Coordinates of C-alpha atoms in Angstrom, one line a residue:
Chain V
M244 CA 0.0 0.0 0.0
I245 CA 2.8 2.4 0.9
K246 CA 4.6 1.4 -2.3
D247 CA 1.5 2.2 -4.3
M248 CA 1.2 5.5 -2.7
M249 CA 4.9 6.3 -3.3
D250 CA 4.5 5.2 -7.0
K251 CA 1.5 7.5 -7.3
Q252 CA 3.4 10.4 -5.8
V253 CA 6.4 9.8 -8.1
L254 CA 4.0 9.7 -11.1
E255 CA 2.4 13.0 -10.0
L256 CA 5.9 14.6 -9.7
K257 CA 6.9 13.3 -13.1
K258 CA 3.7 14.7 -14.6
L259 CA 4.4 18.0 -12.9
W260 CA 8.0 18.1 -14.1
A261 CA 6.8 17.6 -17.7
N262 CA 4.7 20.7 -17.5
K263 CA 7.0 23.5 -16.4
R264 CA 4.3 26.2 -16.2
Q265 CA 2.2 24.1 -13.9
L266 CA 5.3 23.3 -11.8
T267 CA 6.2 27.0 -11.5
F268 CA 2.6 27.7 -10.5
Q269 CA 2.6 25.0 -7.8
L270 CA 6.0 26.0 -6.4
L271 CA 4.9 29.7 -6.2
N272 CA 1.7 28.6 -4.6
L273 CA 3.6 26.6 -2.0
A274 CA 6.0 29.5 -1.4
M275 CA 3.1 31.8 -0.8
I276 CA 1.5 29.5 1.7
V277 CA 4.7 29.4 3.7
F278 CA 5.4 33.1 3.3
S279 CA 1.8 33.9 4.5
A280 CA 2.6 32.4 7.9
L281 CA 5.9 34.2 8.0
M282 CA 4.4 37.5 7.0
I283 CA 1.8 37.3 9.7
W284 CA 4.6 37.1 12.2
K285 CA 6.5 39.9 10.5
G286 CA 3.3 41.9 10.4
L287 CA 2.8 41.5 14.1
M288 CA 6.4 42.5 14.6
F289 CA 5.7 45.7 12.6
A290 CA 2.5 46.5 14.4
T291 CA 3.7 45.8 18.0
K292 CA 7.3 47.1 17.4
S293 CA 8.4 44.0 19.2
E294 CA 11.1 41.6 18.1
S295 CA 9.0 38.7 19.5
P296 CA 5.3 39.6 19.5
V297 CA 4.2 36.2 20.9
V298 CA 6.2 34.3 23.6
V299 CA 5.6 31.2 25.7
V300 CA 6.1 31.2 29.5
L301 CA 8.7 28.6 30.2
S302 CA 9.0 28.8 34.0
G303 CA 6.8 29.1 37.0
S304 CA 8.4 32.3 38.2
M305 CA 5.3 34.3 37.5
E306 CA 2.8 32.0 39.2
P307 CA -0.1 32.4 40.0
A308 CA -0.5 35.2 37.4
F309 CA 1.0 33.2 34.5
Q310 CA 1.6 29.4 34.4
R311 CA 4.2 27.5 32.5
G312 CA 2.9 27.0 29.0
D313 CA 0.8 30.2 28.8
I314 CA 1.2 32.2 25.6
L315 CA 1.7 35.9 26.0
F316 CA 0.9 38.6 23.4
L317 CA 3.3 41.6 23.6
N318 CA 3.1 45.2 22.6
N319 CA 6.3 47.3 22.5
S320 CA 4.7 50.4 20.9
V321 CA 3.8 51.7 24.4
D322 CA 5.8 54.9 25.2
R323 CA 6.2 54.2 28.9
V324 CA 6.1 51.2 31.2
Y325 CA 5.1 51.5 34.8
V326 CA 5.5 49.7 38.0
G327 CA 3.4 46.6 38.0
D328 CA 3.5 46.0 34.3
V329 CA 4.3 42.5 33.2
V330 CA 7.1 42.8 30.6
V331 CA 9.3 40.5 28.6
F332 CA 13.0 41.4 28.5
K333 CA 16.2 40.0 27.2
I334 CA 19.5 40.1 29.0
R335 CA 22.6 41.1 26.9
D336 CA 24.3 38.1 25.3
R337 CA 21.5 35.7 26.2
D338 CA 18.9 34.3 23.8
I339 CA 16.0 33.3 26.1
P340 CA 13.6 36.2 27.0
I341 CA 12.3 36.5 30.6
V342 CA 8.8 37.3 31.7
H343 CA 8.7 39.3 34.9
R344 CA 7.0 42.2 36.6
I345 CA 8.4 45.7 36.9
L346 CA 9.3 46.5 40.5
K347 CA 11.0 49.9 40.2
V348 CA 11.2 52.6 37.5
H349 CA 13.7 55.4 37.6
E350 CA 13.3 58.2 35.1
K351 CA 16.4 60.4 34.8
P352 CA 16.3 64.1 33.7
D353 CA 17.8 63.2 30.4
G354 CA 14.9 60.9 29.6
K355 CA 16.8 57.7 30.3
V356 CA 14.7 55.1 32.0
E357 CA 16.1 52.4 34.4
L358 CA 14.0 49.5 35.4
L359 CA 14.2 46.7 38.0
T360 CA 12.2 43.6 37.6
K361 CA 11.2 40.6 39.7
G362 CA 9.2 37.4 39.2
D363 CA 6.0 37.2 41.3
N364 CA 7.0 33.7 42.5
N365 CA 10.7 34.6 43.2
R366 CA 12.0 35.8 46.6
V367 CA 14.5 38.3 45.2
D368 CA 14.6 40.7 42.4
D369 CA 16.3 40.0 39.1
R370 CA 19.7 41.6 39.7
G371 CA 21.2 38.2 40.0
L372 CA 20.0 37.4 36.5
Y373 CA 21.3 40.5 34.8
A374 CA 24.6 40.7 33.0
P375 CA 27.7 41.0 35.3
G376 CA 27.9 44.6 36.5
Q377 CA 24.4 45.4 35.4
L378 CA 22.1 46.7 38.1
W379 CA 19.2 48.1 36.0
L380 CA 17.5 47.3 32.8
E381 CA 17.1 49.9 30.1
R382 CA 14.1 50.5 28.0
E383 CA 15.8 49.0 24.9
D384 CA 16.1 45.7 26.8
I385 CA 12.3 45.4 27.0
L386 CA 10.8 43.3 24.2
G387 CA 7.3 44.3 25.0
K388 CA 4.6 44.6 27.6
A389 CA 2.1 41.7 28.0
V390 CA -1.3 42.7 26.7
G391 CA -3.0 39.4 26.3
T392 CA -2.7 35.7 27.2
L393 CA -3.8 32.2 26.1
R394 CA -3.8 29.7 28.8
Y395 CA -1.7 26.5 28.4
V396 CA -1.7 26.6 24.6
G397 CA 2.1 26.9 24.6
M398 CA 2.5 23.5 26.3
V399 CA 2.8 21.9 22.9
T400 CA 5.8 24.2 22.1
I401 CA 7.4 23.4 25.5
A402 CA 6.9 19.6 25.0
L403 CA 8.4 19.7 21.5
N404 CA 11.4 21.6 22.8
D405 CA 11.9 19.3 25.8
Y406 CA 11.3 16.1 23.9
P407 CA 12.4 16.4 20.3
V408 CA 11.2 12.8 19.6
L409 CA 7.6 14.1 20.0
K410 CA 8.1 16.1 16.8
Y411 CA 8.6 12.9 14.9
V412 CA 5.6 11.3 16.6
L413 CA 3.5 14.3 15.7
V414 CA 4.5 14.3 12.1
G415 CA 4.0 10.5 12.0
M416 CA 0.5 10.9 13.4
M417 CA -0.3 13.6 10.9
G418 CA 0.9 11.2 8.1
L419 CA -1.2 8.4 9.5
F420 CA -4.2 10.7 9.6
V421 CA -3.8 11.5 6.0
L422 CA -3.5 7.8 5.1
T423 CA -6.5 6.7 7.1
S424 CA -8.7 9.6 5.9
K425 CA -7.9 8.8 2.3
E426 CA -8.8 5.1 2.9
G427 CA -12.1 6.2 4.4
Chain D
M1358 CA 10.5 -30.5 -81.0
S1359 CA 14.2 -29.8 -81.0
K1360 CA 16.2 -30.4 -77.8
K1361 CA 16.7 -26.7 -77.3
N1362 CA 13.0 -26.1 -77.6
K1363 CA 12.4 -29.0 -75.2
K1364 CA 14.9 -27.6 -72.8
S1365 CA 13.4 -24.2 -73.0
A1366 CA 9.9 -25.6 -72.7
A1367 CA 11.1 -27.6 -69.7
A1368 CA 12.7 -24.5 -68.2
A1369 CA 9.6 -22.5 -68.8
A1370 CA 7.5 -25.3 -67.3
S1371 CA 9.7 -25.5 -64.3
A1372 CA 9.8 -21.7 -64.0
A1373 CA 6.0 -21.3 -64.2
P1374 CA 5.2 -23.5 -61.2
D1375 CA 7.9 -21.6 -59.2
K1376 CA 6.4 -18.3 -60.0
Q1377 CA 3.0 -19.3 -58.7
P1378 CA 4.3 -20.7 -55.4
V1379 CA 6.5 -17.5 -55.0
N1380 CA 3.5 -15.3 -55.5
E1381 CA 1.4 -17.4 -53.2
K1382 CA 4.2 -17.4 -50.7
K1383 CA 4.4 -13.7 -50.9
A1384 CA 0.7 -13.4 -50.4
V1385 CA 0.8 -15.8 -47.5
K1386 CA 3.7 -13.9 -46.0
K1387 CA 1.8 -10.6 -46.4
E1388 CA -1.2 -12.1 -44.7
E1389 CA 0.9 -13.4 -41.9
K1390 CA 2.5 -10.0 -41.4
E1391 CA -0.9 -8.3 -41.4
E1392 CA -2.1 -10.8 -38.8
E1393 CA 1.0 -10.3 -36.7
E1394 CA 0.5 -6.5 -36.9
E1395 CA -3.1 -6.9 -36.0
E1396 CA -2.1 -9.1 -33.1
E1397 CA 0.5 -6.6 -32.1
D1398 CA -2.2 -3.9 -32.3
I1399 CA -4.5 -6.0 -30.3
E1400 CA -1.8 -6.7 -27.8
V1401 CA -1.0 -3.0 -27.6
E1402 CA -4.7 -2.2 -27.0
E1403 CA -4.9 -4.9 -24.3
E1404 CA -1.8 -3.6 -22.6
M1405 CA -3.2 0.0 -22.3
E1406 CA -4.0 0.6 -18.7
L1407 CA -6.8 2.9 -17.7
L1408 CA -6.0 5.5 -15.2
Q1409 CA -7.4 4.6 -11.8
V1410 CA -8.6 7.2 -9.3
D1411 CA -10.1 7.0 -5.8
V1412 CA -13.7 8.1 -6.7
G1413 CA -14.2 9.2 -3.1
D1414 CA -11.6 11.9 -3.6
I1415 CA -13.7 14.6 -5.3
I1416 CA -10.8 17.0 -5.8
K1417 CA -8.7 14.4 -7.6
V1418 CA -11.7 13.3 -9.8
K1419 CA -12.2 17.0 -10.8
Q1420 CA -8.5 17.4 -11.4
I1421 CA -8.4 14.4 -13.7
L1422 CA -11.5 15.6 -15.6
D1423 CA -10.2 19.1 -15.9
E1424 CA -6.8 18.0 -17.2
T1425 CA -8.5 15.8 -19.8
V1426 CA -10.7 18.7 -20.9
A1427 CA -7.8 21.1 -21.2
G1428 CA -5.7 18.5 -23.1
T1429 CA -8.5 17.8 -25.5
M1430 CA -9.2 21.5 -26.2
I1431 CA -5.6 22.1 -27.5
S1432 CA -5.4 18.8 -29.4
N1433 CA -4.8 19.1 -33.2
D1434 CA -7.9 17.2 -34.3
I1435 CA -10.6 18.8 -32.2
S1436 CA -11.9 21.1 -34.9
A1437 CA -14.4 19.8 -37.5
H1438 CA -12.1 21.5 -40.1
G1439 CA -9.1 19.3 -39.2
G1440 CA -5.6 20.7 -38.7
T1441 CA -6.3 23.9 -40.6
V1442 CA -8.0 25.3 -37.4
R1443 CA -5.3 25.3 -34.7
I1444 CA -6.4 25.9 -31.2
R1445 CA -3.8 27.7 -29.0
E1446 CA -4.0 28.3 -25.3
A1447 CA -3.8 31.9 -24.1
Y1448 CA -1.2 32.4 -21.5
G1449 CA -1.4 36.1 -20.9
H1450 CA -3.7 36.0 -17.9
D1451 CA -1.8 33.1 -16.3
N1452 CA 1.5 34.9 -16.9
M1453 CA 0.1 38.0 -15.1
K1454 CA -0.8 35.8 -12.1
L1455 CA 2.6 34.1 -12.1
L1456 CA 4.2 37.5 -12.1
L1457 CA 2.1 38.8 -9.2
M1458 CA 2.9 35.7 -7.2
A1459 CA 6.6 36.0 -7.9
L1460 CA 6.5 39.7 -6.9
A1461 CA 4.7 38.9 -3.7
C1462 CA 7.3 36.2 -2.9
C1463 CA 10.1 38.7 -3.6
F1464 CA 8.7 41.1 -1.1
A1465 CA 8.2 38.3 1.5
A1466 CA 11.7 37.1 1.0
V1467 CA 13.2 40.5 1.5
A1468 CA 11.1 40.9 4.7
Q1469 CA 12.0 37.5 6.0
F1470 CA 15.7 37.3 5.0
G1471 CA 16.8 40.8 4.2
L1472 CA 15.6 42.8 7.1
T1473 CA 16.5 40.5 10.0
N1474 CA 19.2 42.7 11.6
D1475 CA 18.6 46.1 13.3
F1476 CA 14.9 45.4 13.6
P1477 CA 13.6 48.7 15.1
K1478 CA 15.6 50.8 12.6
N1479 CA 14.3 49.0 9.5
R1480 CA 10.7 48.7 10.8
I1481 CA 9.4 51.0 8.1
W1482 CA 10.9 48.8 5.3
L1483 CA 9.5 45.8 7.1
G1484 CA 6.1 47.4 7.1
V1485 CA 6.4 48.2 3.4
C1486 CA 7.3 44.7 2.5
C1487 CA 4.6 43.1 4.6
G1488 CA 2.0 45.5 3.3
S1489 CA 3.0 44.9 -0.3
Y1490 CA 2.9 41.2 0.2
F1491 CA -0.6 41.3 1.7
C1492 CA -1.9 43.7 -1.0
I1493 CA -0.6 41.5 -3.8
S1494 CA -2.0 38.5 -2.1
G1495 CA -5.4 40.2 -1.8
I1496 CA -5.4 41.2 -5.4
L1497 CA -4.6 37.6 -6.4
Q1498 CA -7.4 36.4 -4.2
L1499 CA -9.8 38.8 -5.8
I1500 CA -8.7 37.8 -9.3
M1501 CA -9.3 34.1 -8.5
T1502 CA -12.7 34.7 -6.8
F1503 CA -14.3 37.2 -9.2
I1504 CA -12.5 36.9 -12.5
D1505 CA -11.3 33.3 -12.8
K1506 CA -14.1 31.7 -10.8
D1507 CA -14.5 28.3 -12.4
C1508 CA -12.4 28.9 -15.5
I1509 CA -9.8 26.3 -16.2
M1510 CA -8.3 27.7 -19.4
R1511 CA -8.5 30.4 -22.1
I1512 CA -8.1 29.9 -25.8
Q1513 CA -6.6 32.6 -28.1
P1514 CA -8.7 34.0 -31.0
L1515 CA -7.9 32.3 -34.3
S1516 CA -5.2 34.1 -36.1
D1517 CA -4.9 32.2 -39.4
P1518 CA -7.1 33.8 -42.1
E1519 CA -7.8 30.4 -43.7
A1520 CA -9.0 29.1 -40.4
I1521 CA -11.2 32.1 -39.7
K1522 CA -12.7 31.8 -43.1
L1523 CA -13.5 28.1 -42.6
V1524 CA -15.0 28.7 -39.2
K1525 CA -17.1 31.6 -40.4
K1526 CA -18.5 29.4 -43.2
G1527 CA -19.2 26.8 -40.6
G1528 CA -21.4 29.2 -38.6
N1529 CA -19.3 31.0 -36.0
K1530 CA -18.1 34.4 -37.1
Y1531 CA -16.7 35.5 -33.8
L1532 CA -13.8 33.0 -33.3
G1533 CA -11.4 35.3 -35.2
K1534 CA -12.0 38.2 -32.9
Y1535 CA -12.8 36.6 -29.5
G1536 CA -11.1 33.8 -27.6
I1537 CA -12.8 31.0 -25.7
R1538 CA -13.2 30.6 -22.0
V1539 CA -13.4 27.0 -20.8
R1540 CA -15.3 26.7 -17.5
T1541 CA -16.0 23.5 -15.5
Q1542 CA -18.4 22.9 -12.7
F1543 CA -18.5 19.9 -10.3
P1544 CA -20.4 20.8 -7.2
R1545 CA -19.6 19.1 -3.9
F1546 CA -21.6 15.9 -3.3
S1547 CA -22.9 16.0 -6.8
E1548 CA -22.3 13.4 -9.5
F1549 CA -22.7 15.8 -12.4
Y1550 CA -19.8 17.4 -14.2
S1551 CA -20.4 20.4 -16.5
V1552 CA -18.2 22.0 -19.1
I1553 CA -19.1 25.4 -20.5
L1554 CA -17.5 27.1 -23.5
E1555 CA -18.1 30.8 -23.9
F1556 CA -16.5 33.7 -25.7
N1557 CA -13.6 35.6 -24.0
G1558 CA -12.5 39.2 -24.5
K1559 CA -13.8 42.7 -24.3
N1560 CA -17.6 42.8 -24.7
P1561 CA -17.8 39.3 -26.0
P1562 CA -20.9 37.8 -27.6
T1563 CA -23.2 36.0 -25.2
G1564 CA -23.4 32.7 -27.0
Y1565 CA -22.2 29.7 -25.1
V1566 CA -22.5 25.9 -25.1
K1567 CA -22.9 23.8 -22.0
Q1568 CA -22.9 20.1 -21.5
T1569 CA -23.4 18.1 -18.3
W1570 CA -22.6 14.5 -17.7
S1571 CA -22.8 12.1 -14.8
V1572 CA -19.3 11.1 -13.7
G1573 CA -20.5 7.6 -13.8
Q1574 CA -20.3 7.8 -17.5
F1575 CA -16.5 8.1 -17.3
F1576 CA -15.6 6.3 -14.2
D1577 CA -16.5 2.7 -13.2
V1578 CA -16.9 1.4 -9.7
D1579 CA -13.2 0.8 -9.3
G1580 CA -12.3 4.3 -10.4
H1581 CA -11.0 3.4 -13.9
F1582 CA -11.3 6.5 -16.1
D1583 CA -12.6 6.4 -19.7
E1584 CA -10.4 9.2 -21.0
E1585 CA -11.2 8.5 -24.6
G1586 CA -14.9 8.8 -23.9
L1587 CA -14.6 12.2 -22.3
M1588 CA -12.3 13.4 -25.1
L1589 CA -14.9 12.5 -27.7
E1590 CA -17.6 14.4 -25.7
I1591 CA -15.4 17.5 -25.5
E1592 CA -14.7 17.3 -29.2
K1593 CA -18.5 17.2 -29.9
L1594 CA -19.0 20.1 -27.6
Y1595 CA -16.3 22.2 -29.2
R1596 CA -17.6 21.4 -32.7
R1597 CA -21.1 22.6 -31.6
F1598 CA -19.5 25.8 -30.4
E1599 CA -17.5 26.1 -33.6
A1600 CA -20.6 25.6 -35.7
G1601 CA -22.5 28.3 -33.7
N1602 CA -25.1 26.0 -32.3
F1603 CA -25.3 27.9 -29.0
D1604 CA -27.5 27.0 -26.1
K1605 CA -30.4 29.1 -25.1
P1606 CA -29.7 31.3 -22.1
N1607 CA -31.3 30.0 -18.9
D1608 CA -31.6 31.6 -15.5
V1609 CA -27.8 32.4 -15.7
G1610 CA -27.2 35.2 -18.1
G1611 CA -30.6 36.4 -19.5
S1612 CA -29.1 37.6 -22.8
K1613 CA -30.3 37.3 -26.3
V1614 CA -30.2 33.9 -28.0
M1615 CA -27.4 33.7 -30.6
K1616 CA -28.9 32.3 -33.8
K1617 CA -26.8 30.6 -36.4
K1618 CA -26.6 32.8 -39.4
N1619 CA -25.6 31.4 -42.8
N1620 CA -23.4 33.7 -44.9

């Protein structure tokens, strides 16, 4: 059965290869489907002025407000952030963003803003997490302020990151679904 | 009878019976060859495999039917006037769509791969690229929804003066000026497949021909496809259009009936 399916697919590919115009159309169609998803992300980046408009909460440091696996929607087009705002920030030379609450805000006369953050579920502030010698965050370190959330939806992302074999299982299940639905 | 004469007579006598068997042998050989060729033909016909499709897959069934219709329309012998009338597919519209798709992909590629660094600084360019991509994507969607609809191919107007003359004599005086739009309909959960041929161009005449068949006419229970049968039906349909024997407008259209006019 699998061999028949493979033969059919190969036949379809050969037919497509013989008709270059149709092949071009199909390739561009596929490219547009992929680019549509990517452009939605880029569009969100443009609209929210945030490098990462959607993030997943990876730890329990913000419990009970946010649980591990929650998805957060960010907006970085806000002019100012205030004490109590939940923000996502990145520490210099580190890739993983952190979701914590603003504990202190210092505005200097020259307009420079210095921030101190802390996780709701942590005992101490985040100075221990900052880069060596860094005592305050700057406005440029903030990726965005949390403006919306989807509970637990991000658990799939966490599971796939923690257990890469799940990716193959997921793809295999999708393939099985395609097979069985065709048989039906 | 002299010896020479006897010899020559004997030679003639021996030659004559040889000639007849040689002729008979040739005839027999010819017959054998013809039989072998027929057998080969028969064998070739027997070896032809019909395309098999899962008849539950409506999309695939429509795809196969549409491909056959498109292939038949541009075949050399579709016209009642033989090879003089050559049907050519019009690629202008398709080329425009391909160009738009390629342009959209270019904008998207620049946004995705060209503007990754210094994000806040190049935000405007990111916005321009994303906006352009979505605009072009929207235009393509509008074209497919409102202009293409159920059209599967477009045929160019005839360009050969001989062909135009022949077709005019046959009853259709518009094929030299207007192309043909080939539309197909196969509603979901329906067994009926329709093909419509109508004029294509600026302010085209309203004449059209439409034919509907049950898919059971071309597919058996196991999904074997009678490609030849569909090709013959499409040929008949096109020849009806070529002869100007248009269908009367029904609830779709409401335009005047095109009558066949003899020159």
